[in-house]
Amino acid sequence: FTRQDSSMLNMLAQADCLVVRPPNAPALAAGLRVPVIPLPGGLGRA
């Protein structure tokens, strides 16, 4: 993201998982499996 402000928290509040990637990792092709950390509950499951 090119900016950091409190309005960006809305996207995180709607997430149902976090993708686990090393810092500065190169982009991956769409559709590849990656490790995730599930986030139970939250707005993303409404």
PDB file of C-alpha atoms in Angstrom:
ATOM      1  CA  PHE A   1       0.000   0.000   0.000  1.00  0.00           C
ATOM      2  CA  THR A   2       1.196   3.478  -0.740  1.00  0.00           C
ATOM      3  CA  ARG A   3      -0.411   5.049   2.331  1.00  0.00           C
ATOM      4  CA  GLN A   4      -0.886   4.291   6.002  1.00  0.00           C
ATOM      5  CA  ASP A   5      -3.832   5.688   7.926  1.00  0.00           C
ATOM      6  CA  SER A   6      -6.588   4.473  10.214  1.00  0.00           C
ATOM      7  CA  SER A   7      -9.081   4.103   7.344  1.00  0.00           C
ATOM      8  CA  MET A   8      -7.014   1.168   6.071  1.00  0.00           C
ATOM      9  CA  LEU A   9      -8.095  -0.824   9.157  1.00  0.00           C
ATOM     10  CA  ASN A  10     -11.466  -1.461   7.509  1.00  0.00           C
ATOM     11  CA  MET A  11      -9.844  -3.903   5.056  1.00  0.00           C
ATOM     12  CA  LEU A  12      -8.181  -5.782   7.912  1.00  0.00           C
ATOM     13  CA  ALA A  13     -11.449  -5.893   9.870  1.00  0.00           C
ATOM     14  CA  GLN A  14     -13.120  -7.640   6.921  1.00  0.00           C
ATOM     15  CA  ALA A  15     -10.350 -10.217   6.421  1.00  0.00           C
ATOM     16  CA  ASP A  16     -10.951 -13.886   7.196  1.00  0.00           C
ATOM     17  CA  CYS A  17      -7.243 -14.814   7.172  1.00  0.00           C
ATOM     18  CA  LEU A  18      -3.690 -13.463   7.031  1.00  0.00           C
ATOM     19  CA  VAL A  19      -1.321 -14.703   4.319  1.00  0.00           C
ATOM     20  CA  VAL A  20       2.100 -15.746   5.652  1.00  0.00           C
ATOM     21  CA  ARG A  21       4.948 -14.416   3.470  1.00  0.00           C
ATOM     22  CA  PRO A  22       8.583 -13.535   4.129  1.00  0.00           C
ATOM     23  CA  PRO A  23       9.448  -9.816   4.197  1.00  0.00           C
ATOM     24  CA  ASN A  24      10.042  -8.407   0.690  1.00  0.00           C
ATOM     25  CA  ALA A  25       9.108 -11.726  -0.949  1.00  0.00           C
ATOM     26  CA  PRO A  26       8.529 -11.499  -4.710  1.00  0.00           C
ATOM     27  CA  ALA A  27       4.992 -11.730  -6.059  1.00  0.00           C
ATOM     28  CA  LEU A  28       3.533 -15.189  -6.632  1.00  0.00           C
ATOM     29  CA  ALA A  29       1.368 -16.348  -9.507  1.00  0.00           C
ATOM     30  CA  ALA A  30      -2.390 -16.209  -8.923  1.00  0.00           C
ATOM     31  CA  GLY A  31      -3.845 -19.479  -7.698  1.00  0.00           C
ATOM     32  CA  LEU A  32      -0.757 -20.779  -5.892  1.00  0.00           C
ATOM     33  CA  ARG A  33      -1.303 -22.159  -2.404  1.00  0.00           C
ATOM     34  CA  VAL A  34       0.247 -20.214   0.442  1.00  0.00           C
ATOM     35  CA  PRO A  35       0.214 -20.679   4.221  1.00  0.00           C
ATOM     36  CA  VAL A  36      -2.447 -18.671   6.041  1.00  0.00           C
ATOM     37  CA  ILE A  37      -3.467 -17.816   9.590  1.00  0.00           C
ATOM     38  CA  PRO A  38      -7.273 -18.072   9.864  1.00  0.00           C
ATOM     39  CA  LEU A  39      -9.046 -15.231  11.670  1.00  0.00           C
ATOM     40  CA  PRO A  40     -12.188 -16.563  13.342  1.00  0.00           C
ATOM     41  CA  GLY A  41     -15.271 -14.348  13.399  1.00  0.00           C
ATOM     42  CA  GLY A  42     -15.068 -10.739  12.323  1.00  0.00           C
ATOM     43  CA  LEU A  43     -16.880  -8.840   9.585  1.00  0.00           C
ATOM     44  CA  GLY A  44     -15.449 -11.016   6.816  1.00  0.00           C
ATOM     45  CA  ARG A  45     -17.735 -13.871   7.849  1.00  0.00           C
ATOM     46  CA  ALA A  46     -20.972 -11.890   8.068  1.00  0.00           C
TER      47      ALA A  46
END
